[in-house]
Amino acid sequence: MKSHTKHLTFNVPARMGFVRITDEVAEEVRASRVQEGLCLVNAMHITASVFINDDEPGLHEDYMRWLEQLAPFDPSPEAYHHNRTGEDNGDAHHKRQIMGREVVVAVTDGRLDLGPWEQIFYGEFDGRRNKRVLVKIIGE
Amino acid sequence: MKSHTKHLTFNVPARMGFVRITDEVAEEVRASRVQEGLCLVNAMHITASVFINDDEPGLHEDYMRWLEQLAPFDPSPEAYHHNRTGEDNGDAHHKRQIMGREVVVAVTDGRLDLGPWEQIFYGEFDGRRNKRVLVKIIGE
Amino acid sequence: MKSHTKHLTFNVPARMGFVRITDEVAEEVRASRVQEGLCLVNAMHITASVFINDDEPGLHEDYMRWLEQLAPFDPSPEAYHHNRTGEDNGDAHHKRQIMGREVVVAVTDGRLDLGPWEQIFYGEFDGRRNKRVLVKIIGE
């Protein structure tokens, strides 16, 4: 069995933003030389997501507006008890649960086995600093 | 290490619908001859889900009503900027994020290691055409 | 390839509650003797979750309040058709979809490859009885 581990770093200049990372993940699959296996991609931070959806700017605007409705940014400790700790990112911990922590993608014939419109994204909900994404590939 | 890959195709006659696929996935586990491993099942389309929950029609009605509240169908480009592209399925991309893209199930003693009520479902949010689900099993 | 399977049991005394299980999962990784691989942790019940987020009581209060807004407890069969079956836990099946069924964590150098604040939780939405969590580790 082969395995390959890579930690990628992202710094999103806004509080919320989505970054397409399909190419970076595909590069790690190539580096792993795994032909058949599984590829895990997960946010290592708890106010961020990795998810798969469409690379379409209008959809990304929709997601941001929708997440803001479901869990609005509000730094007050009344809105989010989490903010009693001195943090202001209670909302980000909620947005991340909607969008998910991780994706697992099949590796087939040495490549990510994605549908025609599937793109992998890093989702940031409390940005403006370095945050890490883990890519782990196992297989043969 | 063994691996096994299968693409299943589903065509749900309504816009939204859930199809139980546990038996189809179990058949692929048998075909893989994997005794101990992991089984990934994911939608290859970005307006569909694979999820695990109860095989109970009342619950499925509840899910559909709830998803319609959280992300109502609305073809207008004001409701969903994604619909500016000419699509009318902005809602489906949101519903899919709630229900998730994939499940990973343990394979133990050559079988899906599911709890007593766990059933695997394909969740369709923009149906009436062929769409694919990937099943990937790795192990030994 | 090595593999290791463990079913953990939890009994949460309230209807809703979160239990940190990182140490229990780490113990299974040690027992597996896997150095490089993947660790799946999933609820085997369909009214429970396994998720990764912060070990912070204020955040957990926020999650419970938020989930209660998104899918309020209501035993009536009008609120949830699922409750026509005689169950009163329709809400729990919805809360679990928000928080997710499972996490997959990389195993690197024989340890869970978690970010600094990542903690694994069992999320209960219909407690007061024994329920199981599956831990499956594969790798080498």
Coordinates of C-alpha atoms in Angstrom, one line a residue:
Chain A
M1 CA 0.0 0.0 0.0
K2 CA 1.2 3.5 -0.9
S3 CA 0.4 6.6 1.1
H4 CA 1.0 10.3 0.6
T5 CA 0.4 13.3 2.9
K6 CA 0.4 17.0 2.1
H7 CA -0.6 20.0 4.1
L8 CA -1.6 23.0 1.9
T9 CA -1.8 26.5 3.3
F10 CA -4.4 29.1 2.3
N11 CA -4.8 32.8 3.3
V12 CA -8.2 34.2 2.2
P13 CA -8.1 38.0 2.4
A14 CA -11.8 38.3 3.4
R15 CA -13.7 36.8 6.3
M16 CA -15.6 34.5 3.9
G17 CA -14.4 33.2 0.5
F18 CA -14.1 30.1 -1.6
V19 CA -10.9 28.9 -3.3
R20 CA -10.9 26.2 -6.0
I21 CA -8.2 23.7 -5.1
T22 CA -8.9 20.8 -7.5
D23 CA -5.6 21.3 -9.3
E24 CA -3.6 21.3 -6.1
V25 CA -5.2 18.1 -5.0
A26 CA -4.8 16.5 -8.4
E27 CA -1.1 17.4 -8.2
E28 CA -0.8 15.4 -4.9
V29 CA -2.5 12.4 -6.5
R30 CA 0.1 12.5 -9.2
A31 CA 2.9 12.8 -6.7
S32 CA 1.5 9.8 -4.7
R33 CA 1.7 7.5 -7.7
V34 CA -1.4 5.8 -6.4
Q35 CA -3.4 4.3 -9.3
E36 CA -6.4 2.9 -7.3
G37 CA -7.3 4.3 -3.9
L38 CA -9.0 7.0 -1.8
C39 CA -8.1 10.7 -1.4
L40 CA -9.2 12.6 1.7
V41 CA -9.2 16.4 1.7
N42 CA -10.1 18.1 4.9
A43 CA -9.9 21.5 6.5
M44 CA -7.6 21.3 9.6
H45 CA -9.3 24.4 11.1
I46 CA -12.8 24.4 12.6
T47 CA -14.0 27.6 10.9
A48 CA -13.4 26.3 7.4
S49 CA -14.7 23.7 5.0
V50 CA -13.6 21.6 2.1
F51 CA -16.6 20.9 -0.2
I52 CA -17.3 19.9 -3.8
N53 CA -19.7 21.8 -6.0
D54 CA -19.8 24.0 -9.1
D55 CA -17.1 26.6 -10.1
E56 CA -19.7 29.3 -10.8
P57 CA -19.4 32.7 -9.2
G58 CA -23.2 33.3 -9.0
L59 CA -23.6 30.1 -7.0
H60 CA -20.8 31.2 -4.7
E61 CA -22.6 34.5 -4.1
D62 CA -25.8 32.5 -3.4
Y63 CA -24.0 30.3 -0.9
M64 CA -22.5 33.2 1.0
R65 CA -25.9 35.0 1.2
W66 CA -27.6 31.8 2.3
L67 CA -25.0 30.9 5.0
E68 CA -25.3 34.5 6.3
Q69 CA -29.0 33.9 6.7
L70 CA -28.6 30.5 8.4
A71 CA -25.8 31.7 10.7
P72 CA -25.4 35.5 10.6
F73 CA -22.1 37.1 11.6
D74 CA -22.6 38.8 15.0
P75 CA -19.6 39.3 17.3
S76 CA -21.8 39.8 20.4
P77 CA -21.7 37.1 23.2
E78 CA -25.5 37.1 23.3
A79 CA -25.9 36.0 19.6
Y80 CA -23.2 33.3 20.1
H81 CA -22.2 32.1 23.5
H82 CA -18.9 31.1 21.9
N83 CA -18.0 34.7 21.6
R84 CA -17.9 34.9 25.4
T85 CA -14.4 33.5 25.0
G86 CA -13.3 36.7 23.3
E87 CA -13.6 35.3 19.8
D88 CA -16.0 36.9 17.3
N89 CA -16.3 33.9 15.0
G90 CA -19.2 31.9 16.5
D91 CA -21.0 32.2 13.1
A92 CA -18.1 30.6 11.3
H93 CA -18.3 27.4 13.4
H94 CA -21.9 27.1 12.2
K95 CA -21.4 27.9 8.6
R96 CA -18.7 25.2 8.4
Q97 CA -21.1 22.6 9.7
I98 CA -23.5 23.3 6.8
M99 CA -20.7 23.1 4.2
G100 CA -18.9 20.2 5.8
R101 CA -15.3 19.5 6.9
E102 CA -14.0 17.1 4.3
V103 CA -14.5 15.3 1.0
V104 CA -13.3 11.8 0.1
V105 CA -12.7 11.3 -3.6
A106 CA -12.0 8.0 -5.4
V107 CA -8.6 7.7 -7.2
T108 CA -9.1 5.6 -10.4
D109 CA -6.4 5.0 -13.1
G110 CA -4.1 7.4 -11.2
R111 CA -6.6 10.3 -11.3
L112 CA -9.3 11.9 -9.2
D113 CA -12.5 10.2 -10.3
L114 CA -14.7 13.3 -10.4
G115 CA -18.0 13.9 -12.2
P116 CA -17.9 16.5 -15.1
W117 CA -18.9 19.5 -12.9
E118 CA -17.3 18.5 -9.6
Q119 CA -14.7 20.9 -8.4
I120 CA -13.0 20.8 -5.0
F121 CA -13.2 24.1 -2.9
Y122 CA -11.7 25.4 0.3
G123 CA -14.4 27.3 2.1
E124 CA -13.2 30.0 4.5
F125 CA -15.5 31.5 7.1
D126 CA -13.0 33.3 9.3
G127 CA -10.2 34.3 7.0
R128 CA -7.3 36.8 6.9
R129 CA -4.7 34.4 8.2
N130 CA -2.9 31.2 7.2
K131 CA -5.0 28.1 7.5
R132 CA -4.2 24.5 6.5
V133 CA -5.9 21.8 4.4
L134 CA -4.7 18.2 4.7
V135 CA -4.6 15.9 1.6
K136 CA -4.1 12.2 2.3
I137 CA -4.0 9.6 -0.4
I138 CA -3.8 5.8 0.2
G139 CA -4.0 3.0 -2.3
E140 CA -1.9 1.1 -4.7
Chain B
M1 CA -4.8 -4.4 -1.6
K2 CA -7.9 -4.9 -3.6
S3 CA -10.0 -2.2 -5.2
H4 CA -13.3 -2.1 -7.1
T5 CA -15.0 0.8 -8.9
K6 CA -18.6 1.0 -10.2
H7 CA -20.6 3.8 -11.6
L8 CA -24.3 3.4 -11.0
T9 CA -26.9 5.4 -13.0
F10 CA -30.2 6.7 -11.7
N11 CA -33.1 8.6 -13.4
V12 CA -35.5 10.0 -10.9
P13 CA -38.8 11.0 -12.7
A14 CA -39.4 14.0 -10.4
R15 CA -37.3 17.1 -9.6
M16 CA -36.8 15.8 -6.0
G17 CA -36.7 12.2 -4.8
F18 CA -34.9 9.6 -2.8
V19 CA -33.9 6.1 -4.0
R20 CA -32.7 3.4 -1.6
I21 CA -29.5 2.0 -3.0
T22 CA -28.2 -0.2 -0.1
D23 CA -28.7 -3.4 -2.1
E24 CA -26.8 -2.1 -5.2
V25 CA -23.9 -1.0 -3.0
A26 CA -23.9 -4.3 -1.1
E27 CA -23.7 -6.1 -4.4
E28 CA -20.5 -4.2 -5.3
V29 CA -19.0 -5.0 -2.0
R30 CA -19.6 -8.7 -2.8
A31 CA -18.2 -8.3 -6.3
S32 CA -15.0 -6.6 -4.8
R33 CA -14.3 -9.6 -2.6
V34 CA -12.9 -7.1 -0.1
Q35 CA -13.2 -8.6 3.5
E36 CA -11.9 -5.6 5.5
G37 CA -11.9 -2.1 4.0
L38 CA -13.7 1.1 3.2
C39 CA -16.6 1.7 0.8
L40 CA -17.1 5.3 -0.6
V41 CA -20.4 6.1 -2.2
N42 CA -20.8 9.6 -3.7
A43 CA -22.9 11.5 -6.1
M44 CA -21.0 12.5 -9.2
H45 CA -23.4 15.4 -9.9
I46 CA -23.5 18.6 -7.8
T47 CA -27.3 18.7 -7.5
A48 CA -27.6 15.3 -5.9
S49 CA -26.6 13.6 -2.6
V50 CA -25.8 10.2 -1.2
F51 CA -26.8 10.0 2.5
I52 CA -27.7 7.4 5.1
N53 CA -30.9 7.6 7.1
D54 CA -34.2 5.7 7.7
D55 CA -36.2 3.9 5.0
E56 CA -39.4 5.5 6.1
P57 CA -41.7 7.4 3.7
G58 CA -43.0 9.9 6.3
L59 CA -39.4 11.0 7.1
H60 CA -38.7 11.4 3.4
E61 CA -41.7 13.7 3.0
D62 CA -40.4 15.6 6.0
Y63 CA -37.0 16.0 4.5
M64 CA -38.5 17.3 1.2
R65 CA -40.7 19.9 3.0
W66 CA -37.7 21.0 5.2
L67 CA -35.3 21.3 2.3
E68 CA -37.9 23.3 0.4
Q69 CA -38.1 25.7 3.4
L70 CA -34.3 26.0 3.7
A71 CA -33.7 26.5 0.0
P72 CA -37.0 26.9 -1.9
F73 CA -37.2 26.2 -5.6
D74 CA -37.2 29.5 -7.5
P75 CA -36.1 29.7 -11.1
S76 CA -35.6 33.5 -11.0
P77 CA -32.1 34.9 -11.2
E78 CA -32.9 37.2 -8.3
A79 CA -33.6 34.4 -5.9
Y80 CA -30.4 32.5 -7.0
H81 CA -27.7 34.3 -8.9
H82 CA -26.7 30.9 -10.2
N83 CA -29.9 31.0 -12.3
R84 CA -28.3 33.9 -14.3
T85 CA -26.5 31.2 -16.2
G86 CA -29.8 30.0 -17.7
E87 CA -30.1 27.2 -15.2
D88 CA -33.2 27.0 -12.9
N89 CA -31.6 24.7 -10.3
G90 CA -29.9 27.1 -7.9
D91 CA -32.0 25.6 -5.0
A92 CA -30.8 22.1 -5.8
H93 CA -27.1 23.1 -5.2
H94 CA -28.1 24.3 -1.7
K95 CA -30.3 21.3 -0.8
R96 CA -27.4 19.0 -1.8
Q97 CA -25.1 20.8 0.7
I98 CA -27.5 20.1 3.6
M99 CA -27.8 16.4 2.7
G100 CA -24.2 15.9 1.8
R101 CA -22.3 14.5 -1.2
E102 CA -21.0 11.2 0.0
V103 CA -20.9 8.5 2.7
V104 CA -18.0 6.3 3.7
V105 CA -19.1 2.9 5.1
A106 CA -16.8 0.3 6.8
V107 CA -16.5 -3.2 5.2
T108 CA -16.2 -5.8 7.9
D109 CA -16.2 -9.6 7.3
G110 CA -17.0 -8.9 3.6
R111 CA -20.1 -6.9 4.3
L112 CA -21.3 -3.3 4.7
D113 CA -20.9 -2.6 8.5
L114 CA -24.2 -0.7 8.9
G115 CA -26.3 -0.1 12.0
P116 CA -29.7 -1.8 12.2
W117 CA -31.6 1.1 10.7
E118 CA -29.0 2.5 8.4
Q119 CA -30.0 2.6 4.7
I120 CA -28.1 4.2 1.9
F121 CA -30.0 6.7 -0.3
Y122 CA -29.4 8.5 -3.5
G123 CA -30.9 12.0 -3.1
E124 CA -32.0 13.8 -6.2
F125 CA -32.7 17.5 -6.3
D126 CA -32.8 18.2 -10.0
G127 CA -34.0 15.0 -11.6
R128 CA -35.6 13.8 -14.8
R129 CA -32.3 12.8 -16.4
N130 CA -29.6 10.2 -16.0
K131 CA -27.2 10.9 -13.2
R132 CA -24.3 8.8 -11.8
V133 CA -23.2 7.6 -8.4
L134 CA -19.7 6.3 -7.8
V135 CA -19.0 3.3 -5.6
K136 CA -15.3 2.7 -4.7
I137 CA -14.2 -0.1 -2.4
I138 CA -10.6 -0.6 -1.2
G139 CA -9.2 -3.1 1.3
E140 CA -8.2 -6.7 1.5
Chain C
M1 CA -2.7 -3.8 4.7
K2 CA -3.8 -3.7 8.4
S3 CA -7.4 -3.1 9.5
H4 CA -9.0 -2.6 12.9
T5 CA -12.7 -2.3 13.8
K6 CA -14.2 -1.2 17.1
H7 CA -17.8 -0.4 18.1
L8 CA -18.0 2.1 21.0
T9 CA -21.2 2.5 23.0
F10 CA -22.5 5.8 24.4
N11 CA -25.5 6.6 26.6
V12 CA -26.3 10.3 26.8
P13 CA -28.7 11.1 29.7
A14 CA -30.5 13.9 27.8
R15 CA -32.3 14.0 24.5
M16 CA -29.5 16.2 23.0
G17 CA -25.8 16.2 24.0
F18 CA -22.2 16.2 22.7
V19 CA -19.5 13.8 24.0
R20 CA -15.8 14.3 23.2
I21 CA -14.5 11.0 21.9
T22 CA -11.0 12.0 20.5
D23 CA -9.2 10.0 23.2
E24 CA -11.3 6.8 22.6
V25 CA -10.6 7.1 18.8
A26 CA -6.9 7.8 19.3
E27 CA -6.7 4.6 21.5
E28 CA -8.1 2.5 18.6
V29 CA -5.5 4.1 16.3
R30 CA -2.8 2.9 18.7
A31 CA -4.4 -0.5 19.0
S32 CA -4.5 -0.8 15.1
R33 CA -0.7 -0.3 14.8
V34 CA -1.5 1.5 11.5
Q35 CA 1.2 4.1 10.8
E36 CA -0.2 5.6 7.6
G37 CA -3.9 5.2 6.7
L38 CA -7.4 6.5 7.2
C39 CA -9.7 6.4 10.2
L40 CA -13.5 6.4 9.7
V41 CA -15.6 7.3 12.7
N42 CA -19.4 7.1 12.2
A43 CA -22.6 7.0 14.1
M44 CA -24.4 3.6 13.6
H45 CA -27.7 5.2 14.5
I46 CA -29.7 7.6 12.3
T47 CA -30.5 10.1 15.1
A48 CA -26.9 10.8 16.0
S49 CA -23.8 12.3 14.5
V50 CA -20.0 12.2 14.6
F51 CA -18.5 15.6 13.9
I52 CA -15.3 17.6 14.4
N53 CA -15.3 21.0 15.9
D54 CA -14.2 22.9 19.0
D55 CA -14.3 21.6 22.6
E56 CA -15.9 24.8 23.9
P57 CA -19.1 24.7 26.0
G58 CA -20.4 28.0 24.7
L59 CA -20.2 26.8 21.2
H60 CA -22.0 23.6 22.1
E61 CA -24.9 25.6 23.6
D62 CA -25.0 27.6 20.4
Y63 CA -25.2 24.5 18.3
M64 CA -28.0 23.1 20.4
R65 CA -30.0 26.4 20.2
W66 CA -29.4 26.6 16.4
L67 CA -30.3 23.0 15.7
E68 CA -33.5 23.5 17.7
Q69 CA -34.4 26.5 15.5
L70 CA -33.6 24.6 12.3
A71 CA -35.5 21.5 13.3
P72 CA -37.5 22.0 16.5
F73 CA -38.5 19.1 18.7
D74 CA -42.2 18.4 18.2
P75 CA -43.7 15.0 18.9
S76 CA -46.8 15.7 16.8
P77 CA -47.4 13.8 13.5
E78 CA -48.3 17.1 11.9
A79 CA -44.9 18.7 12.5
Y80 CA -43.1 15.6 11.4
H81 CA -44.9 12.9 9.3
H82 CA -42.2 10.5 10.6
N83 CA -43.9 10.7 14.0
R84 CA -47.0 9.0 12.5
T85 CA -45.0 5.8 13.0
G86 CA -45.4 6.3 16.8
E87 CA -41.9 7.8 17.1
D88 CA -41.4 11.3 18.6
N89 CA -37.9 11.9 17.1
G90 CA -38.6 13.3 13.7
D91 CA -36.6 16.4 14.6
A92 CA -33.5 14.2 15.5
H93 CA -33.3 12.8 12.0
H94 CA -33.1 16.4 10.7
K95 CA -30.6 17.6 13.3
R96 CA -28.3 14.7 12.4
Q97 CA -28.3 15.7 8.7
I98 CA -27.0 19.2 9.6
M99 CA -24.2 17.8 11.8
G100 CA -23.4 14.8 9.6
R101 CA -23.0 11.1 10.1
E102 CA -19.3 10.6 10.0
V103 CA -15.7 11.9 9.8
V104 CA -12.7 10.5 8.1
V105 CA -9.4 11.4 9.7
A106 CA -5.9 10.8 8.3
V107 CA -3.5 8.6 10.3
T108 CA 0.1 9.9 9.9
D109 CA 3.1 8.5 11.8
G110 CA 0.8 6.3 13.8
R111 CA -1.4 9.2 15.1
L112 CA -4.7 11.0 14.2
D113 CA -3.5 13.9 11.9
L114 CA -5.8 16.6 13.5
G115 CA -5.4 20.4 13.4
P116 CA -4.7 22.1 16.7
W117 CA -8.3 22.7 17.7
E118 CA -9.9 19.7 16.0
Q119 CA -11.7 17.4 18.5
I120 CA -14.0 14.5 17.6
F121 CA -17.5 14.5 19.1
Y122 CA -20.4 12.1 19.3
G123 CA -23.6 14.2 18.8
E124 CA -26.8 12.7 20.3
F125 CA -30.2 14.0 19.2
D126 CA -32.4 11.2 20.7
G127 CA -30.6 10.0 23.8
R128 CA -31.3 8.2 27.0
R129 CA -30.3 4.8 25.6
N130 CA -27.3 2.9 24.4
K131 CA -26.1 3.8 20.9
R132 CA -23.1 2.8 19.0
V133 CA -20.2 4.5 17.1
L134 CA -18.0 2.5 14.6
V135 CA -14.3 3.2 14.4
K136 CA -12.6 1.6 11.3
I137 CA -8.9 2.1 10.6
I138 CA -7.2 0.8 7.5
G139 CA -3.6 1.3 6.4
E140 CA -0.1 0.1 6.9

